[in-house]
Structures are given as C-alpha cells and as structure tokens.
C-alpha cells in the first residue's frame, strides 16, 4: 500500500500538468473500483478547472472550480500515468497506449492525458464538496499530518500517554498521525532505537518527543528518493522510487545491523498481521 511519501511523490508529478488546467473531457470506464464511483462523475469532472492539487494523508485532493474536490486513493496497485505532457521530455510516456486496467482517463486542456490504472481495483475516487472535505468519511477521523505544525512533540507525547498498545501499532493508527505505514514506521523506530514491542504509554516522554523529528526526517528522505518501489508503485513519470535502497531494517531479515559496532541481525516478527523488522540488540 503506498504510504505518504509515495502519494506525495505522485502529487508532485501531477502538479505541473493538473493544477490550473481544465479537464476537457473525463472518461469513466467502469462503475466502481473499491467502491462505486459517484453518480455522473465523468459529467461532473468534464469542464472543471483544477484550482489546487493537495494531499491529505494518503489521499490526493484535486480542488475544482465547481466547488467540489476529487478525492483519489491509489489503493494497493493504483497508478496515475501521464502522457502528452505540455513540456516535451518531462514525463516518461510520450503517447497514450491504452492498457487493460485503465479505469479513469482525464484529458486536460493543456494536452496532457492522466490515466488512473489499477490492476487490483483497491483504489478509489470520490467527489465531495470542497468546503466540507474535512467532514468526508475518509478524512474526518485522520490525525495530524506528520510534516505539519500540528504534529508536535507535545501533541505526540499526550496522544500516546496511557496507551497500552505497542508503539509500532500506535504510530500506524491513522487517528494519531496520518500517512504513516508499515515501511516507514519500521525505519522510524530503528532510527529512534526503540523496540516496536514497547508499550506506547510507558515510553519516557523525552523519547516519545524525539520521535517527531525522526518521523519528519524519514519521510523527507523518502520523498526526496521518490518513495519506495516494492511491487506496483511507480512515480507519475513511470519511474520507480528508490528509497528501498536506503532501508536500514525493513525487508532485511537475517542481515547484519547497519549500526556501527553492533553485532546484531535484523529480526522479523508479526504485529497485528504485519511484518515488523527491527534489531533486537539496538532497539530497546
């Protein structure tokens, strides 16, 4: 599942061809993905100008001059592919080559074509009033953005106070902080030298507070690298993300810990049905 860095990378790739442009024609080629598309989605998108392209957690938000916002969730295998970009050579695809799993196609008035391709159909699109977007059922319960000011040392310490769940599970709780997923929480906890099994509410406040800059550092590094490509994820220009080459613990079971003078090896355990990778010697 693409996490915040992957979604932010896709948003930045779409920005030059989508923000400020008009959707000259929208094609919706099936009635649903993970959930049914909103009624008359193609008609409601056609002729609308994208006034702002934003992101909330793992959702891309295309604000329209019609007073609605197009909510895009990539799901497990969703990709936003760009062809015919107005600046030659900027994007990987020079022409539109229809694929089997092209479900929504946006023909922009600047000559670009944006295609939502999703082989597993776990992605989603919806339209909602822009002035009520924070009350949309996909968004209303999300915690603060980890790269925003609301995600502070004081906030996180108070949010985790009294929690009896493991710190790994707490950081994956989208109500506490939005956008973090399995990969980046593993990397964050390694850099913080915190065991993923520690009870969140029993960690010293100083160590809890120290997680905030580490979360921001890991996410910023991942965005700079274009995200992590493990299976289906690609950037909007068709290129792979490269942060997987910087993993220090994730997917490195049995390998030597990268910490200098540490003789430990990376272990894998299962927490809430997900694989957790960590160094039992470094992380306490």
PDB file of C-alpha atoms in Angstrom:
ATOM      1  CA  UNK A   1       0.000   0.000   0.000  1.00  0.00           C
ATOM      2  CA  UNK A   2       1.544   3.351  -0.990  1.00  0.00           C
ATOM      3  CA  UNK A   3       2.327   5.442   2.067  1.00  0.00           C
ATOM      4  CA  UNK A   4       2.657   9.209   2.451  1.00  0.00           C
ATOM      5  CA  UNK A   5       5.977   9.574   0.552  1.00  0.00           C
ATOM      6  CA  UNK A   6       4.669   7.647  -2.445  1.00  0.00           C
ATOM      7  CA  UNK A   7       1.424   9.634  -2.569  1.00  0.00           C
ATOM      8  CA  UNK A   8       3.266  12.942  -2.151  1.00  0.00           C
ATOM      9  CA  UNK A   9       5.654  11.971  -4.954  1.00  0.00           C
ATOM     10  CA  UNK A  10       2.716  11.228  -7.264  1.00  0.00           C
ATOM     11  CA  UNK A  11       1.078  14.542  -6.308  1.00  0.00           C
ATOM     12  CA  UNK A  12       4.242  16.436  -7.191  1.00  0.00           C
ATOM     13  CA  UNK A  13       4.440  14.613 -10.508  1.00  0.00           C
ATOM     14  CA  UNK A  14       0.848  15.554 -11.347  1.00  0.00           C
ATOM     15  CA  UNK A  15       1.216  19.172 -10.240  1.00  0.00           C
ATOM     16  CA  UNK A  16       2.683  20.660 -13.469  1.00  0.00           C
ATOM     17  CA  UNK A  17       0.006  19.167 -15.726  1.00  0.00           C
ATOM     18  CA  UNK A  18      -3.024  19.214 -13.456  1.00  0.00           C
ATOM     19  CA  UNK A  19      -3.064  22.308 -11.244  1.00  0.00           C
ATOM     20  CA  UNK A  20      -4.548  25.253 -13.121  1.00  0.00           C
ATOM     21  CA  UNK A  21      -5.633  23.119 -16.073  1.00  0.00           C
ATOM     22  CA  UNK A  22      -9.163  22.288 -17.220  1.00  0.00           C
ATOM     23  CA  UNK A  23     -10.398  18.722 -17.528  1.00  0.00           C
ATOM     24  CA  UNK A  24     -11.537  18.994 -21.142  1.00  0.00           C
ATOM     25  CA  UNK A  25     -13.024  15.503 -21.095  1.00  0.00           C
ATOM     26  CA  UNK A  26     -13.283  12.808 -18.430  1.00  0.00           C
ATOM     27  CA  UNK A  27     -13.765   9.111 -19.186  1.00  0.00           C
ATOM     28  CA  UNK A  28     -15.011   6.679 -16.543  1.00  0.00           C
ATOM     29  CA  UNK A  29     -14.720   3.169 -17.952  1.00  0.00           C
ATOM     30  CA  UNK A  30     -16.312   1.106 -15.185  1.00  0.00           C
ATOM     31  CA  UNK A  31     -18.908   1.724 -12.451  1.00  0.00           C
ATOM     32  CA  UNK A  32     -16.593   1.179  -9.496  1.00  0.00           C
ATOM     33  CA  UNK A  33     -13.209   0.387  -8.055  1.00  0.00           C
ATOM     34  CA  UNK A  34     -13.071  -0.455  -4.358  1.00  0.00           C
ATOM     35  CA  UNK A  35     -16.379   1.405  -4.016  1.00  0.00           C
ATOM     36  CA  UNK A  36     -18.843   2.708  -6.613  1.00  0.00           C
ATOM     37  CA  UNK A  37     -17.864   5.933  -8.325  1.00  0.00           C
ATOM     38  CA  UNK A  38     -20.083   8.937  -7.538  1.00  0.00           C
ATOM     39  CA  UNK A  39     -23.061   9.481  -9.840  1.00  0.00           C
ATOM     40  CA  UNK A  40     -22.286  11.211 -13.135  1.00  0.00           C
ATOM     41  CA  UNK A  41     -18.622  11.508 -12.224  1.00  0.00           C
ATOM     42  CA  UNK A  42     -17.492  11.985 -15.829  1.00  0.00           C
ATOM     43  CA  UNK A  43     -20.035  14.756 -16.401  1.00  0.00           C
ATOM     44  CA  UNK A  44     -19.142  16.500 -13.120  1.00  0.00           C
ATOM     45  CA  UNK A  45     -15.424  16.444 -13.936  1.00  0.00           C
ATOM     46  CA  UNK A  46     -15.670  17.489 -17.589  1.00  0.00           C
ATOM     47  CA  UNK A  47     -15.135  21.223 -17.946  1.00  0.00           C
ATOM     48  CA  UNK A  48     -13.895  21.711 -14.374  1.00  0.00           C
ATOM     49  CA  UNK A  49     -10.646  23.535 -13.663  1.00  0.00           C
ATOM     50  CA  UNK A  50      -8.250  22.129 -11.052  1.00  0.00           C
ATOM     51  CA  UNK A  51      -7.567  25.127  -8.842  1.00  0.00           C
ATOM     52  CA  UNK A  52      -5.360  23.316  -6.322  1.00  0.00           C
ATOM     53  CA  UNK A  53      -3.753  19.891  -6.053  1.00  0.00           C
ATOM     54  CA  UNK A  54      -3.223  18.946  -2.428  1.00  0.00           C
ATOM     55  CA  UNK A  55      -2.670  15.860  -0.287  1.00  0.00           C
ATOM     56  CA  UNK A  56      -4.230  14.714   2.967  1.00  0.00           C
ATOM     57  CA  UNK A  57      -2.605  11.636   4.450  1.00  0.00           C
ATOM     58  CA  UNK A  58      -2.618   9.032   1.647  1.00  0.00           C
ATOM     59  CA  UNK A  59      -5.248  10.864  -0.430  1.00  0.00           C
ATOM     60  CA  UNK A  60      -4.640  13.232  -3.349  1.00  0.00           C
ATOM     61  CA  UNK A  61      -7.175  16.075  -3.362  1.00  0.00           C
ATOM     62  CA  UNK A  62      -7.893  17.899  -6.630  1.00  0.00           C
ATOM     63  CA  UNK A  63      -9.906  21.006  -5.768  1.00  0.00           C
ATOM     64  CA  UNK A  64     -12.154  22.101  -8.639  1.00  0.00           C
ATOM     65  CA  UNK A  65     -13.675  25.453  -9.547  1.00  0.00           C
ATOM     66  CA  UNK A  66     -17.086  23.774  -9.408  1.00  0.00           C
ATOM     67  CA  UNK A  67     -16.913  23.744  -5.609  1.00  0.00           C
ATOM     68  CA  UNK A  68     -16.136  20.015  -5.469  1.00  0.00           C
ATOM     69  CA  UNK A  69     -12.938  18.131  -4.723  1.00  0.00           C
ATOM     70  CA  UNK A  70     -11.865  14.938  -6.463  1.00  0.00           C
ATOM     71  CA  UNK A  71     -10.510  12.517  -3.845  1.00  0.00           C
ATOM     72  CA  UNK A  72      -8.008   9.990  -5.219  1.00  0.00           C
ATOM     73  CA  UNK A  73      -6.771   6.964  -3.289  1.00  0.00           C
ATOM     74  CA  UNK A  74      -4.214   4.753  -5.044  1.00  0.00           C
ATOM     75  CA  UNK A  75      -5.024   1.596  -3.088  1.00  0.00           C
ATOM     76  CA  UNK A  76      -2.547  -1.254  -3.452  1.00  0.00           C
ATOM     77  CA  UNK A  77      -1.735  -1.044  -7.151  1.00  0.00           C
ATOM     78  CA  UNK A  78      -3.209   2.224  -8.395  1.00  0.00           C
ATOM     79  CA  UNK A  79      -1.036   4.382 -10.645  1.00  0.00           C
ATOM     80  CA  UNK A  80      -1.535   7.835 -12.118  1.00  0.00           C
ATOM     81  CA  UNK A  81       0.098   7.815 -15.553  1.00  0.00           C
ATOM     82  CA  UNK A  82       0.783  10.952 -17.574  1.00  0.00           C
ATOM     83  CA  UNK A  83       1.113  11.142 -21.351  1.00  0.00           C
ATOM     84  CA  UNK A  84       1.350  14.009 -23.800  1.00  0.00           C
ATOM     85  CA  UNK A  85       2.768  16.441 -21.249  1.00  0.00           C
ATOM     86  CA  UNK A  86       2.942  20.054 -22.469  1.00  0.00           C
ATOM     87  CA  UNK A  87       6.711  20.146 -21.840  1.00  0.00           C
ATOM     88  CA  UNK A  88       8.362  17.527 -24.090  1.00  0.00           C
ATOM     89  CA  UNK A  89      10.658  15.091 -22.347  1.00  0.00           C
ATOM     90  CA  UNK A  90       9.417  15.810 -18.831  1.00  0.00           C
ATOM     91  CA  UNK A  91       7.386  12.631 -18.498  1.00  0.00           C
ATOM     92  CA  UNK A  92       8.165   9.092 -19.479  1.00  0.00           C
ATOM     93  CA  UNK A  93       5.116   8.364 -21.644  1.00  0.00           C
ATOM     94  CA  UNK A  94       5.096  10.275 -24.959  1.00  0.00           C
ATOM     95  CA  UNK A  95       1.744   8.956 -26.120  1.00  0.00           C
ATOM     96  CA  UNK A  96      -1.337   7.257 -24.749  1.00  0.00           C
ATOM     97  CA  UNK A  97      -1.160   3.480 -25.034  1.00  0.00           C
ATOM     98  CA  UNK A  98      -4.434   2.067 -23.634  1.00  0.00           C
ATOM     99  CA  UNK A  99      -3.989  -0.641 -21.035  1.00  0.00           C
ATOM    100  CA  UNK A 100      -6.413  -3.256 -19.723  1.00  0.00           C
ATOM    101  CA  UNK A 101      -6.731  -1.668 -16.285  1.00  0.00           C
ATOM    102  CA  UNK A 102      -7.109   1.978 -17.331  1.00  0.00           C
ATOM    103  CA  UNK A 103     -10.290   2.855 -15.426  1.00  0.00           C
ATOM    104  CA  UNK A 104     -10.439   6.661 -15.391  1.00  0.00           C
ATOM    105  CA  UNK A 105      -8.894   8.935 -18.022  1.00  0.00           C
ATOM    106  CA  UNK A 106      -8.679  12.733 -17.724  1.00  0.00           C
ATOM    107  CA  UNK A 107      -7.969  14.636 -20.943  1.00  0.00           C
ATOM    108  CA  UNK A 108      -6.579  18.019 -19.898  1.00  0.00           C
ATOM    109  CA  UNK A 109      -6.865  21.187 -21.981  1.00  0.00           C
ATOM    110  CA  UNK A 110      -3.059  21.578 -21.926  1.00  0.00           C
ATOM    111  CA  UNK A 111      -2.615  18.401 -23.982  1.00  0.00           C
ATOM    112  CA  UNK A 112      -1.800  16.046 -21.119  1.00  0.00           C
ATOM    113  CA  UNK A 113      -3.706  12.828 -20.527  1.00  0.00           C
ATOM    114  CA  UNK A 114      -3.858  11.500 -16.972  1.00  0.00           C
ATOM    115  CA  UNK A 115      -4.843   7.854 -16.538  1.00  0.00           C
ATOM    116  CA  UNK A 116      -5.764   6.073 -13.324  1.00  0.00           C
ATOM    117  CA  UNK A 117      -4.627   2.487 -13.840  1.00  0.00           C
ATOM    118  CA  UNK A 118      -5.422  -0.036 -11.103  1.00  0.00           C
ATOM    119  CA  UNK A 119      -4.965  -3.760 -11.716  1.00  0.00           C
ATOM    120  CA  UNK A 120      -6.275  -4.921  -8.318  1.00  0.00           C
ATOM    121  CA  UNK A 121      -9.045  -2.298  -8.120  1.00  0.00           C
ATOM    122  CA  UNK A 122      -8.419  -1.452  -4.443  1.00  0.00           C
ATOM    123  CA  UNK A 123      -8.087   2.232  -5.299  1.00  0.00           C
ATOM    124  CA  UNK A 124     -10.918   4.736  -5.099  1.00  0.00           C
ATOM    125  CA  UNK A 125     -12.186   8.055  -6.381  1.00  0.00           C
ATOM    126  CA  UNK A 126     -14.919  10.232  -4.952  1.00  0.00           C
ATOM    127  CA  UNK A 127     -16.301  13.742  -5.326  1.00  0.00           C
ATOM    128  CA  UNK A 128     -17.199  15.824  -2.292  1.00  0.00           C
ATOM    129  CA  UNK A 129     -17.959  19.493  -1.533  1.00  0.00           C
ATOM    130  CA  UNK A 130     -14.653  21.321  -1.045  1.00  0.00           C
ATOM    131  CA  UNK A 131     -15.920  23.342   1.911  1.00  0.00           C
ATOM    132  CA  UNK A 132     -16.834  20.139   3.731  1.00  0.00           C
ATOM    133  CA  UNK A 133     -13.889  17.967   2.756  1.00  0.00           C
ATOM    134  CA  UNK A 134     -12.680  17.642   6.359  1.00  0.00           C
ATOM    135  CA  UNK A 135     -16.020  16.003   7.188  1.00  0.00           C
ATOM    136  CA  UNK A 136     -15.798  13.400   4.419  1.00  0.00           C
ATOM    137  CA  UNK A 137     -15.938   9.891   5.883  1.00  0.00           C
ATOM    138  CA  UNK A 138     -12.484   9.007   4.510  1.00  0.00           C
ATOM    139  CA  UNK A 139     -10.855  12.070   6.053  1.00  0.00           C
ATOM    140  CA  UNK A 140     -12.784  13.204   9.126  1.00  0.00           C
ATOM    141  CA  UNK A 141     -11.046  10.882  11.616  1.00  0.00           C
ATOM    142  CA  UNK A 142      -7.492  11.356  10.362  1.00  0.00           C
ATOM    143  CA  UNK A 143      -4.864  12.617  12.770  1.00  0.00           C
ATOM    144  CA  UNK A 144      -2.483  15.485  12.016  1.00  0.00           C
ATOM    145  CA  UNK A 145      -0.084  15.472   9.078  1.00  0.00           C
ATOM    146  CA  UNK A 146       3.355  14.283  10.240  1.00  0.00           C
ATOM    147  CA  UNK A 147       5.050  17.047   8.244  1.00  0.00           C
ATOM    148  CA  UNK A 148       2.709  19.742   9.560  1.00  0.00           C
ATOM    149  CA  UNK A 149       2.925  22.008  12.596  1.00  0.00           C
ATOM    150  CA  UNK A 150       0.078  20.236  14.442  1.00  0.00           C
ATOM    151  CA  UNK A 151       2.283  17.138  14.763  1.00  0.00           C
ATOM    152  CA  UNK A 152       4.451  18.444  17.586  1.00  0.00           C
ATOM    153  CA  UNK A 153       6.461  16.870  20.380  1.00  0.00           C
ATOM    154  CA  UNK A 154       3.827  17.927  22.905  1.00  0.00           C
ATOM    155  CA  UNK A 155       0.980  16.570  20.786  1.00  0.00           C
ATOM    156  CA  UNK A 156       2.560  13.139  20.278  1.00  0.00           C
ATOM    157  CA  UNK A 157       3.551  12.724  23.920  1.00  0.00           C
ATOM    158  CA  UNK A 158      -0.015  13.490  25.004  1.00  0.00           C
ATOM    159  CA  UNK A 159      -1.559  11.314  22.276  1.00  0.00           C
ATOM    160  CA  UNK A 160       0.495   8.301  23.384  1.00  0.00           C
ATOM    161  CA  UNK A 161       0.076   8.872  27.109  1.00  0.00           C
ATOM    162  CA  UNK A 162      -1.635   5.898  28.736  1.00  0.00           C
ATOM    163  CA  UNK A 163      -1.681   3.830  25.540  1.00  0.00           C
ATOM    164  CA  UNK A 164      -1.255   0.135  26.251  1.00  0.00           C
ATOM    165  CA  UNK A 165      -0.652  -0.763  22.589  1.00  0.00           C
ATOM    166  CA  UNK A 166       2.843  -1.355  21.173  1.00  0.00           C
ATOM    167  CA  UNK A 167       4.491   1.799  19.840  1.00  0.00           C
ATOM    168  CA  UNK A 168       4.526   0.267  16.333  1.00  0.00           C
ATOM    169  CA  UNK A 169       0.737  -0.120  16.374  1.00  0.00           C
ATOM    170  CA  UNK A 170       0.243   3.349  17.856  1.00  0.00           C
ATOM    171  CA  UNK A 171       2.217   5.030  15.071  1.00  0.00           C
ATOM    172  CA  UNK A 172       0.226   3.092  12.476  1.00  0.00           C
ATOM    173  CA  UNK A 173      -3.038   4.375  13.961  1.00  0.00           C
ATOM    174  CA  UNK A 174      -4.215   6.961  11.431  1.00  0.00           C
ATOM    175  CA  UNK A 175      -6.195   8.726  14.164  1.00  0.00           C
ATOM    176  CA  UNK A 176      -2.947   9.538  15.994  1.00  0.00           C
ATOM    177  CA  UNK A 177      -0.861  10.538  12.988  1.00  0.00           C
ATOM    178  CA  UNK A 178      -1.937  10.230   9.370  1.00  0.00           C
ATOM    179  CA  UNK A 179       0.004   8.856   6.430  1.00  0.00           C
ATOM    180  CA  UNK A 180       2.468   6.563   8.186  1.00  0.00           C
ATOM    181  CA  UNK A 181       2.535   2.937   7.100  1.00  0.00           C
ATOM    182  CA  UNK A 182       4.434  -0.226   7.880  1.00  0.00           C
ATOM    183  CA  UNK A 183       7.638   0.545   5.997  1.00  0.00           C
ATOM    184  CA  UNK A 184       8.303   3.968   7.417  1.00  0.00           C
ATOM    185  CA  UNK A 185       7.296   3.145  10.991  1.00  0.00           C
ATOM    186  CA  UNK A 186       9.866   0.328  10.980  1.00  0.00           C
ATOM    187  CA  UNK A 187      12.508   2.761   9.741  1.00  0.00           C
ATOM    188  CA  UNK A 188      11.490   5.451  12.246  1.00  0.00           C
ATOM    189  CA  UNK A 189      11.701   3.106  15.215  1.00  0.00           C
ATOM    190  CA  UNK A 190      15.116   1.876  14.120  1.00  0.00           C
ATOM    191  CA  UNK A 191      16.497   5.423  13.908  1.00  0.00           C
ATOM    192  CA  UNK A 192      14.940   6.143  17.312  1.00  0.00           C
ATOM    193  CA  UNK A 193      16.460   2.937  18.733  1.00  0.00           C
ATOM    194  CA  UNK A 194      13.028   1.995  20.105  1.00  0.00           C
ATOM    195  CA  UNK A 195      11.750  -1.571  20.212  1.00  0.00           C
ATOM    196  CA  UNK A 196       8.498  -1.935  18.245  1.00  0.00           C
ATOM    197  CA  UNK A 197       7.087  -4.043  21.082  1.00  0.00           C
ATOM    198  CA  UNK A 198       7.425  -1.353  23.769  1.00  0.00           C
ATOM    199  CA  UNK A 199       4.097  -0.161  25.203  1.00  0.00           C
ATOM    200  CA  UNK A 200       3.497   3.325  23.838  1.00  0.00           C
ATOM    201  CA  UNK A 201       2.264   4.753  27.132  1.00  0.00           C
ATOM    202  CA  UNK A 202       5.289   3.526  29.084  1.00  0.00           C
ATOM    203  CA  UNK A 203       7.965   5.158  26.962  1.00  0.00           C
ATOM    204  CA  UNK A 204       9.656   8.161  28.592  1.00  0.00           C
ATOM    205  CA  UNK A 205       8.272  11.475  27.382  1.00  0.00           C
ATOM    206  CA  UNK A 206      11.690  12.581  26.133  1.00  0.00           C
ATOM    207  CA  UNK A 207      11.969   9.538  23.869  1.00  0.00           C
ATOM    208  CA  UNK A 208       8.403   9.951  22.644  1.00  0.00           C
ATOM    209  CA  UNK A 209       9.029  13.600  21.812  1.00  0.00           C
ATOM    210  CA  UNK A 210      12.215  12.651  19.963  1.00  0.00           C
ATOM    211  CA  UNK A 211      10.152  10.587  17.531  1.00  0.00           C
ATOM    212  CA  UNK A 212       8.684  13.709  15.892  1.00  0.00           C
ATOM    213  CA  UNK A 213      11.855  14.990  14.158  1.00  0.00           C
ATOM    214  CA  UNK A 214      12.795  11.423  13.244  1.00  0.00           C
ATOM    215  CA  UNK A 215       9.413  10.844  11.568  1.00  0.00           C
ATOM    216  CA  UNK A 216       9.890  14.042   9.570  1.00  0.00           C
ATOM    217  CA  UNK A 217      13.450  13.092   8.646  1.00  0.00           C
ATOM    218  CA  UNK A 218      12.497   9.618   7.394  1.00  0.00           C
ATOM    219  CA  UNK A 219       9.526  10.915   5.378  1.00  0.00           C
ATOM    220  CA  UNK A 220      11.569  13.757   3.870  1.00  0.00           C
ATOM    221  CA  UNK A 221      14.332  11.337   2.876  1.00  0.00           C
ATOM    222  CA  UNK A 222      11.776   9.016   1.280  1.00  0.00           C
ATOM    223  CA  UNK A 223      10.083  11.843  -0.658  1.00  0.00           C
ATOM    224  CA  UNK A 224      13.475  13.010  -1.906  1.00  0.00           C
ATOM    225  CA  UNK A 225      14.136   9.464  -3.168  1.00  0.00           C
ATOM    226  CA  UNK A 226      10.748   9.281  -4.895  1.00  0.00           C
ATOM    227  CA  UNK A 227       9.234   6.813  -2.424  1.00  0.00           C
ATOM    228  CA  UNK A 228       9.802   3.060  -2.197  1.00  0.00           C
ATOM    229  CA  UNK A 229       9.045   0.663  -5.053  1.00  0.00           C
ATOM    230  CA  UNK A 230       8.466  -2.868  -3.788  1.00  0.00           C
ATOM    231  CA  UNK A 231       5.798  -4.226  -6.135  1.00  0.00           C
ATOM    232  CA  UNK A 232       3.412  -1.996  -8.080  1.00  0.00           C
ATOM    233  CA  UNK A 233       4.328   1.541  -7.102  1.00  0.00           C
ATOM    234  CA  UNK A 234       5.758   3.906  -9.701  1.00  0.00           C
ATOM    235  CA  UNK A 235       6.016   7.667  -9.819  1.00  0.00           C
ATOM    236  CA  UNK A 236       3.757   9.671 -12.140  1.00  0.00           C
ATOM    237  CA  UNK A 237       6.518   9.773 -14.757  1.00  0.00           C
ATOM    238  CA  UNK A 238       6.715   5.967 -14.820  1.00  0.00           C
ATOM    239  CA  UNK A 239       9.976   5.798 -12.854  1.00  0.00           C
ATOM    240  CA  UNK A 240      10.497   3.641  -9.792  1.00  0.00           C
ATOM    241  CA  UNK A 241      11.041   5.089  -6.329  1.00  0.00           C
ATOM    242  CA  UNK A 242      14.471   4.456  -4.796  1.00  0.00           C
ATOM    243  CA  UNK A 243      14.107   4.708  -1.026  1.00  0.00           C
ATOM    244  CA  UNK A 244      14.080   0.897  -0.776  1.00  0.00           C
ATOM    245  CA  UNK A 245      17.827   1.056  -1.410  1.00  0.00           C
ATOM    246  CA  UNK A 246      18.154   3.054   1.822  1.00  0.00           C
ATOM    247  CA  UNK A 247      16.192   0.678   4.057  1.00  0.00           C
ATOM    248  CA  UNK A 248      18.048   0.060   7.283  1.00  0.00           C
ATOM    249  CA  UNK A 249      15.716  -2.603   8.685  1.00  0.00           C
ATOM    250  CA  UNK A 250      12.648  -3.095   6.501  1.00  0.00           C
ATOM    251  CA  UNK A 251      12.761  -6.336   4.459  1.00  0.00           C
ATOM    252  CA  UNK A 252      16.289  -7.084   5.752  1.00  0.00           C
ATOM    253  CA  UNK A 253      15.525 -10.123   7.923  1.00  0.00           C
ATOM    254  CA  UNK A 254      18.679 -12.056   8.836  1.00  0.00           C
ATOM    255  CA  UNK A 255      21.040  -9.347   7.597  1.00  0.00           C
ATOM    256  CA  UNK A 256      23.595  -7.595   9.757  1.00  0.00           C
ATOM    257  CA  UNK A 257      22.532  -4.446  11.564  1.00  0.00           C
ATOM    258  CA  UNK A 258      23.957  -1.309   9.916  1.00  0.00           C
ATOM    259  CA  UNK A 259      24.705   0.360  13.253  1.00  0.00           C
ATOM    260  CA  UNK A 260      28.490   0.639  13.773  1.00  0.00           C
ATOM    261  CA  UNK A 261      29.828  -1.766  16.409  1.00  0.00           C
ATOM    262  CA  UNK A 262      26.502  -3.639  16.589  1.00  0.00           C
ATOM    263  CA  UNK A 263      26.789  -7.394  16.211  1.00  0.00           C
ATOM    264  CA  UNK A 264      23.023  -7.905  15.930  1.00  0.00           C
ATOM    265  CA  UNK A 265      20.995  -9.125  12.968  1.00  0.00           C
ATOM    266  CA  UNK A 266      17.650  -7.861  11.756  1.00  0.00           C
ATOM    267  CA  UNK A 267      14.720  -9.871  13.066  1.00  0.00           C
ATOM    268  CA  UNK A 268      11.169 -10.112  11.763  1.00  0.00           C
ATOM    269  CA  UNK A 269       8.111 -10.506  13.972  1.00  0.00           C
ATOM    270  CA  UNK A 270       4.408 -10.244  13.232  1.00  0.00           C
ATOM    271  CA  UNK A 271       2.336  -7.482  14.827  1.00  0.00           C
ATOM    272  CA  UNK A 272      -1.352  -7.106  14.012  1.00  0.00           C
ATOM    273  CA  UNK A 273      -0.890  -9.266  10.943  1.00  0.00           C
ATOM    274  CA  UNK A 274       2.011  -7.171   9.575  1.00  0.00           C
ATOM    275  CA  UNK A 275       5.715  -7.890   9.421  1.00  0.00           C
ATOM    276  CA  UNK A 276       7.877  -5.804  11.703  1.00  0.00           C
ATOM    277  CA  UNK A 277      11.625  -5.595  11.063  1.00  0.00           C
ATOM    278  CA  UNK A 278      13.985  -4.433  13.807  1.00  0.00           C
ATOM    279  CA  UNK A 279      17.321  -5.026  15.528  1.00  0.00           C
ATOM    280  CA  UNK A 280      16.707  -6.600  18.958  1.00  0.00           C
ATOM    281  CA  UNK A 281      20.155  -5.506  20.082  1.00  0.00           C
ATOM    282  CA  UNK A 282      19.928  -1.815  19.104  1.00  0.00           C
ATOM    283  CA  UNK A 283      16.270  -1.202  19.700  1.00  0.00           C
ATOM    284  CA  UNK A 284      15.207  -1.270  23.340  1.00  0.00           C
TER     285      UNK A 284
END
